[in-house]
Amino acid sequence: MKLNRTMVVVFLTPALLLFFAIFVYPIARTVVMSLFSVENVTSSMNEWTFTGLKNYRDLVQTSLFRQSMWNIFRIWLVGGLVVMSFALLFAVILNSGIRFKRFFRAVIYLPNIISAVALATMWLQYVYAPRWGFLTNLFSWLGLEGLAATQWTAAGNKFWALTFAYCFGMVGYHMLIFSSGIEKIPHEFYEASSIDGASKPRQFTQITLPLLKGVIKTNITMWTITSVGFFVWSQLFSTVTTDLDTITPMVYLYLQVFSTGNTVMTREAGLGAAVGVTLGLCVVLIFVLTNLFIRDDELEY
Amino acid sequence: MKKIIAMLLLAALLLTGVSALAEGKTIVYWTMWESTEPQGQVIKEAVAAYEAESGNTVDLQFKGRTGMREGLQPALDAGTVIDLFDEDMDRVNVSWVDYLLDIEEMAKAANYEETANAGLIGAAREITGGTLKSIPYQPFVFAFFYNIDIFNEAGIEAPPATWDELLEACEKIKAAGYVPITSDDAYIITNLGYHMARLIGEEGVRRVVDNGEWAEEPAVLKAAEAYADLAEKGYLSPTIASSVWPTNQNGEFAMGESAIYLNGSWLPNEVKEMTGPDFNWGCFSYPAVEGGIHGVEAANFGSQVLAINKDSQVAQEAFDLIVKLTKGEFDAKLSIESVGIPADANNTEWPAMLASAKSVMDNLSVRYSWAAGIENNINMTAYIKQAFQQLCGGQLSPEQFVETLENASN
């Protein structure tokens, strides 16, 4: 078929223009902005002052930002391991031929359709409440007074309380992605291996896992992107002032760009842009590492 | 045919013009309140009354705090027509000062200050270098709020004015079976700010926070020792180190288990559904401490303010709307409905729940900004909060508290 260049241009131009306006321009502007001292995101460029890599140096030297990066790294790694493990476990169980599969899948996915605000409030005001919370009552009932007296949202505990609550809501989402991958694996593979005498665990390690490499990569990438954007839960676990246990880079960025705390401070949109670029680089790095270590075998089935 | 079309068009144009004249001008007003809040409800009523009287139209948009803080400046930069907006006094007059119209002349022409709160107008003027660029409304004062019934039951005759009197009161409250002082993570740091400001003033607090002089400034250790003492004597809530706002505000304090909470005068409004109408509200200024430079005459007080966009085409109309909102009937209504302090000096009757805050407010002569400057360093607030919570929870000694913050600031 003869290529009609005019038609290609006509059909591609609007899409390309939108792509540049909505994606390329903001990214480029943010990268450039991160090299300047800029008070406000909408400040015109003639108000910008070039400072080179100063914003990045300031970030590295700021212990609060380092703490926020440490928090997000732990949420990504520890939370990621927990969420992926449970998501994969539930996906495998749901696809093993159990009864009421659709019911259990809906139950596990349910937290995803509830507002994060409602979920976080439930965890804070009901589960973790120090005096009449669910955990306090449960451990008291079990006679574990030491655990019942634990203040789950005190310094040191609050980070884990937050991570646990967040992970609870994320399992269902990743379970669905795993589940869709498992459903694509032909049943004949399992039947053949069963005839050959393979146990269920062996089927999991020799068939399911290898054929889920692409899905695992997708899940890791999705988890990384949502982790990097960790914001709402952090805000809800420390409502008015920032907190060492809950601060994440996005919260730090928000504070710098909008100065939304009780005290009105100078805003630093340039510094916020540097945080944004740093987070973007983290996502790219993890994406590259994931591709490096988890290679698709290009199997056809 | 052409003539008919031309006539029709002319008629349409004339009709549009006439209707525009009949409708008057349009004022676009962005407010920080939600439409469901008492303030939002009263503003809606005031706007309706203004529209009926003036023939102008008000495009009232409820943006909420976050909407204003995130969206106002980008919208103004993008040329969105916003004639009137409101937010916290410091935020409007500091962050958005470049967008504000000087309303000194308008205020003078309307004789506005005759019935305005002189202290607040003075504060608004001071922030913008001596010129009036905003009109205060919904004033607040930040002080210790307390449960009068618990004080009476404990045999405390007068609210404490000095630190020693506070200790005595706490002992009596504890003996009566109540938790003397409570707080939540959102406000606990204000206790430290106030205590340090009593010793060295707000300038001193800012110096410590901004320059990291935690170990160098003896007032830090003194303040830490005072709160460690409260913790050791059992005067602080046992959950003070872990309470996420509003757990203790709504739980311990509003439920009558705890007697004292350092907070703004918005507190009665926030908890009125829990306390019910019978709760006896008391208020006293943060007590004077030994060797301090400030006493009960100093506190954080302020207000929300209304400001007019310097590019507004309807500035006078916007100012008239401000007058409608902040004077007479609707100021009184705002005060009653939101359990807030009236801005109009002629509205002398304060809501019963805030009656005791009036004497505190009337005796103030020194204004602290929020938390007396303790939250002035965005990179330190989280460290101060955590260390202070641990100090109040008995997990850190005063010396460890100072050392922790000194290390965090380096």
XYZ file of C-alpha atoms in Angstrom:
711
model
C 0.000 0.000 0.000
C 1.317 3.383 -0.952
C 2.141 5.588 2.037
C 0.238 8.830 1.983
C 2.613 11.240 3.733
C 0.049 14.021 4.004
C -2.353 11.764 5.852
C 0.421 10.631 8.203
C 1.243 14.230 9.019
C -2.426 15.171 9.435
C -3.133 12.304 11.807
C 0.121 12.451 13.762
C 0.480 16.186 14.252
C -2.334 16.711 16.796
C -1.169 13.740 18.838
C 2.447 14.881 18.727
C 1.531 18.445 19.625
C -0.513 17.256 22.590
C 2.269 14.894 23.657
C 4.809 17.711 23.587
C 2.493 20.153 25.354
C 1.319 17.772 28.058
C 4.403 15.597 28.661
C 7.608 16.856 27.060
C 7.272 20.543 27.903
C 6.475 20.084 31.638
C 9.284 17.555 32.006
C 11.787 19.802 30.238
C 10.631 22.825 32.226
C 10.913 20.926 35.509
C 14.430 19.753 34.682
C 15.496 23.293 33.765
C 13.697 24.741 36.779
C 15.623 22.415 39.077
C 18.791 24.295 38.106
C 17.369 27.657 39.135
C 16.201 29.390 42.250
C 12.485 29.874 41.583
C 9.985 31.023 44.146
C 6.753 29.920 42.589
C 5.845 27.327 39.968
C 4.198 29.991 37.865
C 6.981 32.576 38.175
C 8.017 33.809 34.738
C 11.462 32.754 33.566
C 12.937 36.244 33.884
C 12.432 35.893 37.650
C 14.500 32.711 37.790
C 18.084 32.821 39.078
C 20.505 30.228 37.781
C 22.098 28.286 40.631
C 23.410 25.221 38.806
C 23.327 22.107 40.934
C 22.794 24.007 44.183
C 19.258 22.665 44.654
C 20.555 19.112 44.396
C 23.422 19.843 46.789
C 20.962 21.387 49.249
C 18.794 18.302 49.043
C 21.704 15.972 49.706
C 22.759 18.078 52.680
C 19.257 18.298 54.182
C 18.736 15.574 56.719
C 14.939 15.828 56.476
C 15.068 15.109 52.750
C 17.460 12.221 53.348
C 15.022 10.907 55.938
C 12.195 11.175 53.409
C 14.232 9.194 50.868
C 15.030 6.570 53.491
C 11.333 6.293 54.353
C 10.302 5.845 50.749
C 13.062 3.323 50.135
C 11.825 1.239 53.071
C 8.232 1.515 51.929
C 9.295 0.446 48.432
C 11.490 -2.443 49.534
C 9.822 -3.861 52.629
C 6.308 -2.914 51.594
C 7.018 -4.159 48.089
C 8.184 -7.560 49.305
C 5.147 -7.938 51.539
C 2.641 -6.730 48.958
C 4.107 -8.757 46.083
C 4.352 -11.891 48.210
C 0.759 -11.729 49.367
C -0.506 -10.617 45.971
C 1.188 -13.546 44.269
C 0.065 -15.976 46.966
C -3.562 -14.869 46.690
C -3.409 -14.888 42.888
C -2.099 -18.456 42.879
C -4.696 -19.603 45.405
C -7.524 -17.922 43.490
C -6.419 -19.622 40.268
C -6.012 -23.043 41.813
C -9.659 -23.911 41.281
C -11.043 -22.907 44.674
C -14.756 -22.295 45.090
C -16.138 -18.755 45.349
C -13.134 -17.425 43.442
C -14.937 -14.280 42.319
C -16.156 -13.537 45.832
C -12.704 -13.825 47.393
C -11.152 -11.796 44.569
C -13.683 -9.020 45.164
C -13.044 -9.086 48.925
C -9.276 -8.827 48.493
C -9.656 -6.036 45.959
C -12.222 -4.164 48.048
C -9.783 -1.789 49.856
C -8.825 -0.370 46.456
C -12.254 1.051 45.860
C -12.426 2.715 49.276
C -11.058 6.227 49.547
C -7.562 6.402 51.025
C -8.859 9.084 53.388
C -11.493 6.723 54.787
C -9.022 3.864 55.041
C -6.355 5.917 56.790
C -8.922 7.343 59.208
C -10.106 3.823 59.981
C -6.568 2.679 60.716
C -5.674 5.722 62.808
C -8.856 6.304 64.749
C -9.997 2.706 65.074
C -7.198 0.164 64.664
C -4.248 2.073 66.157
C -6.102 4.313 68.648
C -4.061 4.065 71.852
C -6.899 3.626 74.318
C -9.824 1.918 72.669
C -8.335 0.851 69.371
C -8.851 -2.571 67.830
C -5.279 -3.691 68.531
C -5.414 -2.525 72.142
C -8.685 -4.366 72.713
C -7.531 -7.475 70.863
C -4.278 -7.829 72.791
C -6.005 -7.052 76.093
C -8.531 -9.789 75.339
C -5.679 -12.180 74.589
C -4.032 -11.210 77.863
C -1.000 -9.745 76.102
C -0.842 -6.584 78.191
C 2.583 -5.577 76.925
C 1.375 -5.503 73.345
C -1.916 -3.915 74.347
C -0.008 -1.015 75.903
C 1.994 -0.384 72.724
C 1.459 3.066 71.300
C 1.351 2.170 67.622
C 1.598 5.726 66.389
C 4.444 6.811 68.664
C 7.798 7.767 67.154
C 9.496 4.736 65.681
C 6.285 2.685 65.472
C 4.426 5.145 63.290
C 6.413 4.348 60.164
C 5.578 0.663 60.404
C 1.971 1.409 61.303
C 1.737 3.528 58.169
C 3.481 0.978 55.945
C 1.297 -1.866 57.165
C -1.905 0.096 56.639
C -0.808 1.138 53.150
C 0.229 -2.384 52.132
C -3.103 -3.737 53.335
C -4.835 -1.665 50.699
C -2.402 -2.408 47.887
C -2.408 -6.211 47.837
C -5.636 -6.528 45.859
C -4.477 -4.307 43.026
C -1.280 -6.245 42.409
C -3.072 -9.528 42.958
C -5.312 -8.722 39.997
C -2.293 -8.101 37.759
C -0.689 -11.381 38.854
C -3.995 -13.146 38.438
C -4.423 -11.963 34.856
C -0.917 -13.276 34.105
C -1.629 -16.661 35.664
C -4.916 -17.003 33.799
C -3.026 -16.714 30.522
C -0.840 -19.733 31.271
C -2.337 -22.739 29.428
C -3.829 -25.393 31.722
C -2.169 -28.076 29.603
C 1.179 -27.161 31.157
C -0.117 -27.943 34.614
C -1.925 -31.091 33.470
C 1.178 -32.404 31.732
C 3.378 -31.672 34.734
C 0.835 -33.302 37.068
C 0.917 -36.451 34.946
C 4.697 -36.333 35.193
C 4.343 -36.217 38.965
C 5.178 -32.555 39.670
C 3.922 -31.269 43.023
C 2.048 -27.978 43.357
C 5.089 -26.107 44.762
C 7.189 -27.465 41.888
C 4.589 -26.370 39.376
C 4.691 -22.924 40.951
C 8.466 -22.586 40.790
C 8.966 -24.313 37.421
C 5.931 -23.147 35.470
C 4.078 -20.252 37.070
C 7.010 -18.101 38.171
C 9.055 -18.349 34.941
C 6.004 -17.564 32.846
C 5.141 -14.574 35.030
C 8.407 -12.700 34.465
C 6.756 -10.046 32.332
C 3.950 -9.595 34.854
C 6.429 -9.386 37.715
C 8.249 -6.632 35.853
C 4.975 -4.800 35.315
C 4.098 -5.126 38.990
C 7.495 -3.887 40.149
C 7.259 -0.902 37.827
C 3.726 -0.085 38.961
C 4.712 -0.491 42.611
C 7.702 1.787 42.104
C 5.626 4.483 40.466
C 2.964 4.420 43.186
C 5.630 4.319 45.911
C 7.424 7.330 44.512
C 4.137 9.219 44.502
C 3.464 8.264 48.138
C 1.681 11.303 49.523
C -1.915 10.973 50.688
C -1.264 8.319 53.335
C 1.661 10.289 54.643
C -0.442 13.435 54.913
C -3.213 11.585 56.674
C -0.884 10.006 59.218
C 0.541 13.413 60.136
C -2.268 15.810 59.435
C -0.977 19.275 60.204
C 2.763 19.213 60.752
C 5.304 16.960 59.094
C 6.538 13.897 60.874
C 9.893 12.108 60.696
C 8.211 8.717 60.465
C 5.842 9.643 57.689
C 7.607 12.210 55.555
C 8.240 11.161 51.969
C 9.918 13.054 49.119
C 6.533 14.019 47.666
C 5.503 15.563 50.984
C 8.820 17.384 51.147
C 8.284 18.632 47.593
C 4.774 19.781 48.488
C 6.023 21.677 51.524
C 8.698 23.431 49.503
C 6.505 24.333 46.552
C 3.285 25.335 48.300
C 4.397 26.140 51.856
C 1.182 24.678 53.181
C 2.177 24.322 56.815
C 0.940 26.489 59.667
C 3.814 28.890 59.281
C 4.094 30.832 56.068
C 7.547 30.163 54.648
C 9.429 31.129 51.544
C 8.486 28.805 48.720
C 11.179 27.088 46.675
C 9.718 25.741 43.461
C 13.234 25.171 42.101
C 14.043 22.909 45.013
C 10.721 21.147 44.512
C 11.610 20.602 40.861
C 14.911 19.060 41.945
C 12.978 16.651 44.175
C 10.751 15.783 41.225
C 13.718 15.140 38.937
C 15.401 13.013 41.608
C 12.272 10.899 41.986
C 11.962 10.551 38.208
C 15.552 9.327 38.022
C 14.828 6.787 40.779
C 11.942 5.349 38.759
C 14.082 5.148 35.618
C 16.904 3.493 37.563
C 14.616 0.847 39.009
C 13.033 0.271 35.620
C 16.476 -0.269 34.072
C 17.581 -2.579 36.887
C 14.353 -4.557 36.617
C 14.895 -5.034 32.897
C 18.483 -6.016 33.537
C 17.774 -8.641 36.162
C 14.420 -9.951 35.010
C 14.743 -10.798 31.359
C 11.795 -11.863 29.260
C 12.392 -15.256 27.686
C 10.117 -14.383 24.799
C 8.182 -17.575 25.209
C 5.124 -18.086 23.087
C 2.205 -19.986 24.517
C -34.139 39.794 4.476
C -30.788 41.355 5.279
C -32.537 44.260 6.949
C -34.567 41.925 9.113
C -31.446 40.049 10.205
C -29.673 43.338 10.951
C -32.627 44.532 13.004
C -32.750 41.300 14.937
C -29.026 41.473 15.658
C -29.338 45.064 16.836
C -32.235 44.158 19.054
C -30.240 41.259 20.516
C -27.286 43.535 21.197
C -29.491 46.115 22.862
C -31.168 43.473 24.963
C -27.808 42.096 26.047
C -26.615 45.562 26.955
C -29.736 46.360 28.910
C -29.657 43.069 30.761
C -25.952 43.590 31.560
C -26.797 46.994 32.992
C -29.648 45.499 34.936
C -27.464 42.726 36.315
C -24.790 45.146 37.516
C -21.186 44.118 37.976
C -19.798 40.723 38.810
C -17.388 40.148 41.677
C -15.453 36.902 41.645
C -14.778 35.819 45.238
C -12.565 32.840 46.092
C -12.952 31.764 49.690
C -10.919 29.380 51.824
C -14.035 27.919 53.443
C -16.047 24.930 52.348
C -19.702 25.569 51.559
C -20.718 23.172 54.318
C -18.776 24.923 57.087
C -20.597 27.452 59.281
C -18.376 30.189 57.855
C -19.281 29.136 54.327
C -22.969 29.166 55.161
C -22.865 32.677 56.623
C -20.759 33.979 53.733
C -23.385 32.609 51.353
C -26.087 34.489 53.228
C -24.060 37.703 53.320
C -23.371 37.438 49.594
C -27.066 36.939 48.864
C -27.909 40.010 50.949
C -25.235 42.039 49.174
C -26.492 40.968 45.766
C -30.055 41.917 46.664
C -29.010 45.350 47.901
C -26.457 46.264 45.260
C -27.760 44.615 42.133
C -24.272 43.230 41.586
C -23.544 39.561 41.178
C -21.026 37.623 43.243
C -19.422 34.547 41.745
C -18.678 32.843 45.065
C -16.295 29.915 44.812
C -15.563 27.692 47.799
C -11.977 26.517 47.360
C -11.083 25.170 50.796
C -7.681 25.698 52.427
C -5.818 23.381 50.085
C -7.489 24.802 47.002
C -6.443 28.305 47.985
C -2.890 27.418 48.959
C -2.281 25.380 45.839
C -4.431 27.153 43.333
C -4.793 30.870 43.984
C -1.406 32.118 42.841
C -1.206 29.975 39.669
C -4.728 31.148 38.808
C -3.803 34.788 39.341
C -0.644 34.331 37.278
C -2.684 32.753 34.523
C -4.921 35.826 34.426
C -8.005 34.253 35.982
C -10.403 36.946 37.102
C -10.468 36.822 40.892
C -11.485 40.072 42.533
C -11.645 39.077 46.151
C -10.066 36.282 48.171
C -9.457 35.308 51.770
C -6.964 33.246 53.739
C -4.744 33.466 56.787
C -3.384 36.943 57.574
C 0.275 36.001 57.206
C -0.196 33.944 54.051
C -2.144 36.662 52.252
C 0.120 39.498 53.303
C 3.405 37.650 52.828
C 3.022 35.033 50.092
C 0.535 36.904 47.941
C 1.453 40.511 48.756
C 2.340 41.267 45.114
C -1.257 40.688 44.074
C -2.901 42.896 46.681
C -4.581 46.228 46.165
C -3.735 48.984 48.607
C -7.075 49.611 50.299
C -5.943 52.345 52.660
C -7.989 55.034 50.896
C -11.102 52.912 50.569
C -10.951 52.049 54.262
C -10.526 55.710 55.122
C -13.427 56.762 52.917
C -15.664 54.150 54.542
C -14.416 55.100 58.019
C -13.785 51.369 58.352
C -11.331 51.462 61.242
C -13.698 53.240 63.591
C -15.363 49.963 64.415
C -12.552 47.543 63.571
C -10.255 45.613 65.885
C -7.327 48.023 66.125
C -4.807 45.335 67.071
C -5.621 43.175 64.074
C -5.740 46.062 61.612
C -2.377 47.147 63.021
C -0.979 43.642 62.580
C -2.227 43.449 58.971
C -0.712 46.844 58.233
C 2.582 45.965 59.930
C 3.105 42.832 57.814
C 2.814 44.833 54.594
C 5.164 47.572 55.695
C 2.663 50.050 57.070
C 0.003 49.995 54.354
C -3.377 48.352 54.651
C -3.792 45.659 52.017
C -6.237 43.337 53.722
C -9.169 43.413 56.116
C -9.114 41.031 59.085
C -12.115 38.913 59.996
C -12.673 35.731 62.052
C -10.074 36.699 64.669
C -8.493 33.998 66.801
C -6.302 33.756 69.843
C -4.046 30.837 70.717
C -4.127 30.013 74.416
C -4.784 27.296 76.969
C -8.437 26.233 76.824
C -9.731 24.398 79.828
C -12.717 22.670 81.319
C -14.103 24.945 84.053
C -16.071 22.111 85.656
C -12.882 20.100 86.207
C -11.154 23.174 87.629
C -14.087 23.733 90.000
C -14.163 20.100 91.046
C -10.407 20.219 91.704
C -10.824 23.356 93.794
C -8.897 25.694 91.536
C -10.207 29.172 92.117
C -8.513 31.156 89.356
C -6.812 30.143 86.126
C -3.016 30.047 86.478
C -1.020 33.100 85.457
C 2.428 31.785 86.356
C 4.167 28.461 85.795
C 4.114 27.647 89.504
C 0.387 28.261 89.595
C -0.004 25.941 86.611
C 1.913 23.234 88.474
C -0.332 23.697 91.500
C -3.418 23.487 89.326
C -2.124 20.342 87.616
C -1.518 18.686 90.974
C -5.088 19.409 92.044
C -6.511 18.200 88.723
C -4.508 15.004 88.940
C -5.666 14.477 92.508
C -9.250 14.909 91.342
C -8.736 12.014 88.924
C -8.297 13.821 85.621
C -5.469 14.163 83.126
C -4.247 17.741 83.618
C -2.828 18.554 80.163
C -3.311 16.866 76.826
C -2.332 17.529 73.228
C -2.077 15.969 69.778
C 0.756 15.736 67.296
C -0.578 18.672 65.311
C -0.315 21.154 68.177
C 2.097 19.749 70.721
C 5.014 21.723 69.332
C 3.216 24.985 70.110
C 3.732 24.281 73.829
C 7.476 24.355 73.306
C 7.279 27.472 71.150
C 5.276 29.340 73.761
C 7.492 28.268 76.632
C 10.655 29.314 74.853
C 9.038 32.583 73.759
C 8.124 33.354 77.346
C 11.823 33.026 78.163
C 13.486 34.661 75.163
C 10.710 36.127 73.003
C 9.764 35.132 69.487
C 12.954 36.586 68.029
C 14.939 34.309 70.295
C 12.881 31.278 69.268
C 13.425 32.060 65.593
C 17.148 32.478 66.170
C 17.362 29.045 67.784
C 15.255 27.377 65.108
C 16.851 29.091 62.127
C 20.476 28.960 63.262
C 20.403 25.681 65.123
C 21.387 27.187 68.472
C 19.746 24.413 70.462
C 22.727 23.711 72.666
C 23.930 27.301 72.803
C 20.642 28.806 74.033
C 19.977 27.933 77.706
C 16.235 28.598 77.267
C 15.908 25.382 75.244
C 17.106 23.254 78.125
C 14.954 25.239 80.571
C 11.851 24.664 78.467
C 12.719 20.996 78.079
C 13.204 20.652 81.845
C 9.813 22.263 82.449
C 8.048 19.738 80.218
C 10.098 16.809 81.490
C 8.956 17.870 84.953
C 5.315 17.871 83.820
C 5.769 14.411 82.332
C 7.514 13.053 85.414
C 4.796 14.332 87.726
C 2.120 12.690 85.587
C 0.567 15.966 84.467
C 0.651 15.096 80.766
C -1.594 12.669 78.959
C -0.152 9.146 78.883
C -0.850 9.082 75.127
C 0.650 12.470 74.379
C 3.642 10.935 72.581
C 1.547 9.055 70.073
C -1.713 10.890 69.664
C -2.453 11.776 66.069
C -4.750 14.792 65.843
C -7.638 14.881 66.680
C -7.522 11.773 68.893
C -6.874 13.522 72.214
C -8.688 16.716 71.296
C -11.867 14.805 70.576
C -11.248 11.997 73.026
C -9.625 13.124 76.240
C -10.419 16.820 76.161
C -13.869 17.006 74.608
C -15.014 13.967 76.576
C -14.072 15.643 79.847
C -11.231 13.337 80.838
C -8.530 15.946 80.455
C -8.617 19.534 81.679
C -6.274 21.688 79.565
C -5.378 21.876 75.857
C -3.250 24.560 74.156
C -5.095 25.485 70.991
C -6.737 28.251 68.979
C -10.092 29.806 69.740
C -11.541 27.684 66.924
C -11.392 24.710 69.308
C -14.918 25.075 70.803
C -16.381 25.123 67.295
C -14.419 22.042 66.281
C -15.555 19.942 69.205
C -18.987 21.394 69.975
C -20.759 18.319 68.608
C -18.826 16.161 71.089
C -18.869 18.423 74.128
C -22.510 19.362 73.845
C -23.879 22.708 75.014
C -23.165 22.129 78.705
C -19.385 22.125 78.452
C -18.005 25.008 80.516
C -15.234 26.612 78.509
C -12.410 28.490 80.137
C -9.340 30.124 78.634
C -6.076 31.464 80.021
C -2.963 32.825 78.393
C 0.192 30.707 78.520
C 1.571 31.420 82.013
C 4.596 33.557 82.721
C 7.741 31.606 83.586
C 10.490 32.524 85.995
C 13.169 34.702 84.436
C 11.110 35.199 81.290
C 10.746 38.359 79.276
C 7.068 37.919 78.372
C 4.018 37.111 80.439
C 0.330 36.616 79.801
C 0.249 39.760 77.698
C 1.884 37.936 74.777
C 0.244 35.364 72.531
C -0.340 34.342 68.982
C -3.415 36.105 67.756
C -4.471 36.776 64.229
C -7.294 36.281 61.841
C -8.293 35.418 58.353
C -8.200 38.386 56.033
C -10.038 39.500 52.924
C -7.991 41.089 50.166
C -8.716 42.604 46.758
C -6.763 41.765 43.612
C -4.811 44.819 42.452
C -6.009 44.161 38.889
C -9.662 43.975 39.867
C -12.052 46.058 37.788
C -14.596 46.048 40.588
C -12.403 46.987 43.530
C -14.890 49.347 45.170
C -17.688 46.808 44.829
C -15.403 44.158 46.322
C -14.626 46.462 49.227
C -18.342 47.063 49.785
C -18.784 43.302 49.947
C -15.963 43.114 52.505
C -17.817 45.663 54.620
C -20.971 43.588 54.326
C -19.109 40.482 55.489
C -17.139 42.001 58.324
C -19.489 44.530 59.895
C -22.776 44.456 61.726
C -25.266 41.682 61.107
C -23.136 39.217 59.202
C -20.045 39.627 61.370
C -22.253 38.867 64.369
C -23.795 35.931 62.564
C -20.380 34.623 61.562
C -19.313 34.862 65.178
C -22.359 33.002 66.465
C -22.521 30.300 63.817
C -18.805 29.504 63.815
C -18.335 30.098 67.549
C -15.763 32.672 66.574
C -14.610 36.077 67.709
C -16.391 39.028 66.085
C -14.295 41.440 63.986
C -16.635 44.419 64.371
C -15.909 46.278 67.602
C -19.619 47.115 67.869
C -20.407 43.421 68.122
C -19.404 43.278 71.747
C -21.182 40.059 72.558
C -18.973 37.030 72.075
C -20.336 33.491 71.884
C -20.728 32.071 75.383
C -18.152 29.359 74.687
C -15.549 32.049 74.028
C -16.509 34.442 76.793
C -13.395 33.685 78.812
C -11.185 34.103 75.745
C -12.293 37.726 75.572
C -10.408 38.724 78.695
C -7.305 36.945 77.359
C -7.604 38.759 74.024
C -8.281 42.122 75.677
C -5.113 41.859 77.743
C -2.781 41.056 74.861
C -0.229 43.625 73.834
C 2.492 41.475 72.244
C 1.720 39.451 69.147
C 3.523 36.212 68.419
C 3.212 34.674 65.004
C 2.163 31.012 64.772
C 3.608 28.940 67.650
C 5.930 31.853 68.438
C 8.171 30.907 65.530
C 8.989 27.344 66.575
C 7.859 26.061 63.143
C 9.910 28.652 61.324
C 12.400 26.184 59.852
C 10.682 23.786 57.478
C 13.607 21.364 57.699
C 13.490 21.215 61.492
C 9.794 21.071 62.407
C 9.539 17.296 62.075
C 12.646 16.783 64.247
C 11.401 19.201 66.907
C 7.989 17.559 66.937
C 9.327 14.052 67.352
C 11.870 15.005 70.003
C 9.285 17.007 71.952
C 6.768 14.182 71.796
C 9.428 11.841 73.136
C 10.347 14.338 75.857
C 6.694 14.607 76.912
C 6.344 10.845 76.730
C 9.353 10.400 79.028
C 11.503 8.709 76.387
C 14.045 11.557 76.229
C 15.664 13.475 79.047
C 15.966 17.271 78.688
C 19.658 16.888 77.884
C 18.954 14.238 75.255
C 16.258 16.473 73.813
C 18.725 19.324 73.355
C 21.373 16.993 71.953
C 18.913 15.435 69.487
C 17.915 18.785 68.067
C 21.475 20.084 68.011
C 22.500 17.028 65.984
C 19.508 17.323 63.674
C 20.278 20.928 62.886
C 23.880 20.215 61.894
